[in-house]
Every structure is written in C-alpha cells, then in structure tokens.
PDB file of C-alpha atoms in Angstrom:
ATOM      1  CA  UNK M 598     134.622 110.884 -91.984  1.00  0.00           C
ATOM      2  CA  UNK M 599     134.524 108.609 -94.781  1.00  0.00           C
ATOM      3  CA  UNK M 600     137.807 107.395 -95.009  1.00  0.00           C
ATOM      4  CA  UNK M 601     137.995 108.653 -98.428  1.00  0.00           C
ATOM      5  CA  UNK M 602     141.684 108.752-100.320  1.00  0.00           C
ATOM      6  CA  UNK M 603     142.563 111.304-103.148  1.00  0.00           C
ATOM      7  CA  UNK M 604     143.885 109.236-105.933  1.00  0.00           C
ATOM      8  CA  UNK M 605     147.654 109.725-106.607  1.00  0.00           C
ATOM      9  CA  UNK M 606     147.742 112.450-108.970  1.00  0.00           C
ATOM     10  CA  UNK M 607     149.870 115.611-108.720  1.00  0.00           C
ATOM     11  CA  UNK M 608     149.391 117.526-105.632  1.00  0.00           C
ATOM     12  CA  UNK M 609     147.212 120.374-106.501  1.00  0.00           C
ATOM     13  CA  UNK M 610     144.717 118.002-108.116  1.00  0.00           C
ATOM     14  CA  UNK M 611     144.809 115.711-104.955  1.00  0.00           C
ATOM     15  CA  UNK M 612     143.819 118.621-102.595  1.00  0.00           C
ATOM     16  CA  UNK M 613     140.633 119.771-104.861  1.00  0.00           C
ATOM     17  CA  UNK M 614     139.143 116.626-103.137  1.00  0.00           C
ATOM     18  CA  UNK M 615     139.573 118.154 -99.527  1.00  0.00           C
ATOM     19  CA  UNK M 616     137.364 121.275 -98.195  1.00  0.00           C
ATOM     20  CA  UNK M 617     138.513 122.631 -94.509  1.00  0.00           C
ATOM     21  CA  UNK M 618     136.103 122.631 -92.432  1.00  0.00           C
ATOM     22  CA  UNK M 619     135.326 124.612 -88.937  1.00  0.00           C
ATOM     23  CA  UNK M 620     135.551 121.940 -85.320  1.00  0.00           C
ATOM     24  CA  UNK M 621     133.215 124.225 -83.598  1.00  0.00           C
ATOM     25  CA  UNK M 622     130.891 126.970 -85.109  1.00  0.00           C
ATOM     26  CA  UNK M 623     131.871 129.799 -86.405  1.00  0.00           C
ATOM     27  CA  UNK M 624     128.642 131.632 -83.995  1.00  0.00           C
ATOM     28  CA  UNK M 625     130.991 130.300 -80.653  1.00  0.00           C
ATOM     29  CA  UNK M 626     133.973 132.188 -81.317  1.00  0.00           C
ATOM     30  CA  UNK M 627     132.869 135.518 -80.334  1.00  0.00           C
ATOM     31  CA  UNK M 628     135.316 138.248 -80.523  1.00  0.00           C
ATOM     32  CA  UNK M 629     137.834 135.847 -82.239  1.00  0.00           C
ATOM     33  CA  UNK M 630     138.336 137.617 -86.100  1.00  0.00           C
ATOM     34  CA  UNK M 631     140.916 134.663 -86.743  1.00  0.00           C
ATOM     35  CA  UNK M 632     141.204 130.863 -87.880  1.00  0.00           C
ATOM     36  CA  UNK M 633     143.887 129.159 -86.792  1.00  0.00           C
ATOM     37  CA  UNK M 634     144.604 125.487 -88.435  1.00  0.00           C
ATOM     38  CA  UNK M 635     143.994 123.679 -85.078  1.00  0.00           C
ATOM     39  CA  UNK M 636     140.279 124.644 -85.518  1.00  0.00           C
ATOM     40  CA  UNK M 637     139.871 122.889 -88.450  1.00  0.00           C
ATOM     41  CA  UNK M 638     139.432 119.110 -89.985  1.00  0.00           C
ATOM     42  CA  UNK M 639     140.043 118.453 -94.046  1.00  0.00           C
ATOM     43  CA  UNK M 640     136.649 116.742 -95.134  1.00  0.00           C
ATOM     44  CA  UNK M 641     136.501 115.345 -98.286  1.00  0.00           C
ATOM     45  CA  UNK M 642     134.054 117.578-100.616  1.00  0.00           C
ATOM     46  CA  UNK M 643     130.919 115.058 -99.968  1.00  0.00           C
ATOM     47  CA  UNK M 644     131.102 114.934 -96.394  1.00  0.00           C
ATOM     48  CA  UNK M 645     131.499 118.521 -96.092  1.00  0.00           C
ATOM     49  CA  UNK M 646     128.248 118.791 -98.052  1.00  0.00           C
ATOM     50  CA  UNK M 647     127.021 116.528 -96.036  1.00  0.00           C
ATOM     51  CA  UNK M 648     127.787 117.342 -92.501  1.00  0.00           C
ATOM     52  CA  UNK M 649     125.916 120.785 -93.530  1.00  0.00           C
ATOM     53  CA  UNK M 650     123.076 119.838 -95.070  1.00  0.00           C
ATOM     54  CA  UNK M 651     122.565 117.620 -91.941  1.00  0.00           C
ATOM     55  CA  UNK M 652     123.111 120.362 -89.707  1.00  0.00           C
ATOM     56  CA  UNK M 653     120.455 122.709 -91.939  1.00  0.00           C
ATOM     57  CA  UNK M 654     118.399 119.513 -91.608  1.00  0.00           C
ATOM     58  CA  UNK M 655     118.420 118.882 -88.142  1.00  0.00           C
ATOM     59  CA  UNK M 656     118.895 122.696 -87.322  1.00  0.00           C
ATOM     60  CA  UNK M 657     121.817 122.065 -85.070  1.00  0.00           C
ATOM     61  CA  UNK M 658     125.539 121.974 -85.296  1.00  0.00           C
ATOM     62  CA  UNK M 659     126.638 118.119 -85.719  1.00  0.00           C
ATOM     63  CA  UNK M 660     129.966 117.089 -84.449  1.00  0.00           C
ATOM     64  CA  UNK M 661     132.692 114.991 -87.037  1.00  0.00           C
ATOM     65  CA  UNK M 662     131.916 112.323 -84.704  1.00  0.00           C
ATOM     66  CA  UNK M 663     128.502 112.462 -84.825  1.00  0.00           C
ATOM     67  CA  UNK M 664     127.831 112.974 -88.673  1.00  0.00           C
ATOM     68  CA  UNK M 665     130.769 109.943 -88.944  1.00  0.00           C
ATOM     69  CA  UNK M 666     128.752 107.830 -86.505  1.00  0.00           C
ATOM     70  CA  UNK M 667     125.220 108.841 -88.971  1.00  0.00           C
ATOM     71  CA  UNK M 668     127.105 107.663 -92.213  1.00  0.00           C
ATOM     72  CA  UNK M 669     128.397 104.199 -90.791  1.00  0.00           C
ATOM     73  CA  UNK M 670     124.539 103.307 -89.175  1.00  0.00           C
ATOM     74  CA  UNK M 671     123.637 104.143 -92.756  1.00  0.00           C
ATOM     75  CA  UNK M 672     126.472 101.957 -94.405  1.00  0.00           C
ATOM     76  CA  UNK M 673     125.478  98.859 -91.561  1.00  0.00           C
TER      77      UNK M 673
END
C-alpha cells in the first residue's frame, strides 16, 4: 500500500517488517477451515494496522485498493 521497502538486512529481520494479511474477510469464507497464499497480500506492519483500524472505524471491510487510494488523498 505504501510502497514501503525492508532495508537490506538479513532475511529474517527483513520479513519482521511484513504482516500477511486476508484479500477478503475471513466472515465470507464460510465452510472454508483453510488459507491458501493466493488469499493473501504482505502489508507492511503500519498499513496492516492501518487498514484495520479503518475498517473498525468505518465498520466495514476496506479493500487494499481502497485503504491505498485513502493514504495517497492524505499524502496529496
């Protein structure tokens, strides 16, 4: 969302920066008891913060796009 890069440090370091998180909500996948990788984006640990405290602000799931789209009008 933000374009954010982990700086070049070893590997394990360089993926604390990144949280998975779900495409869709987890309430849509009924009867489905697994992840698979294709239903999830890496987020940087701020915009994954972000992107859920807007959706517990707005009290609605926010698409990537969306929450992407919120942080550039902010940045204009």
């Amino acid at each position: 969302m933000c374009q954010f890069f982990a700086p070049p440090l070893e590997r394990p370091l360089r993926e604390s920066f990144f949280e998975a998180h779900h495409i869709r909500p987890l309430s849509d996948t009924k009867g489905i008891t697994s992840t698979r990788v294709a239903d999830l984006v890496l987020l940087c640990a701020g915009c994954h913060r972000f992107i859920h405290r807007l959706m517990a602000i707005t009290k609605r799931w926010i698409p990537i796009v969306e929450a992407r789209d919120h942080l550039r009008a902010v940045n204009e």
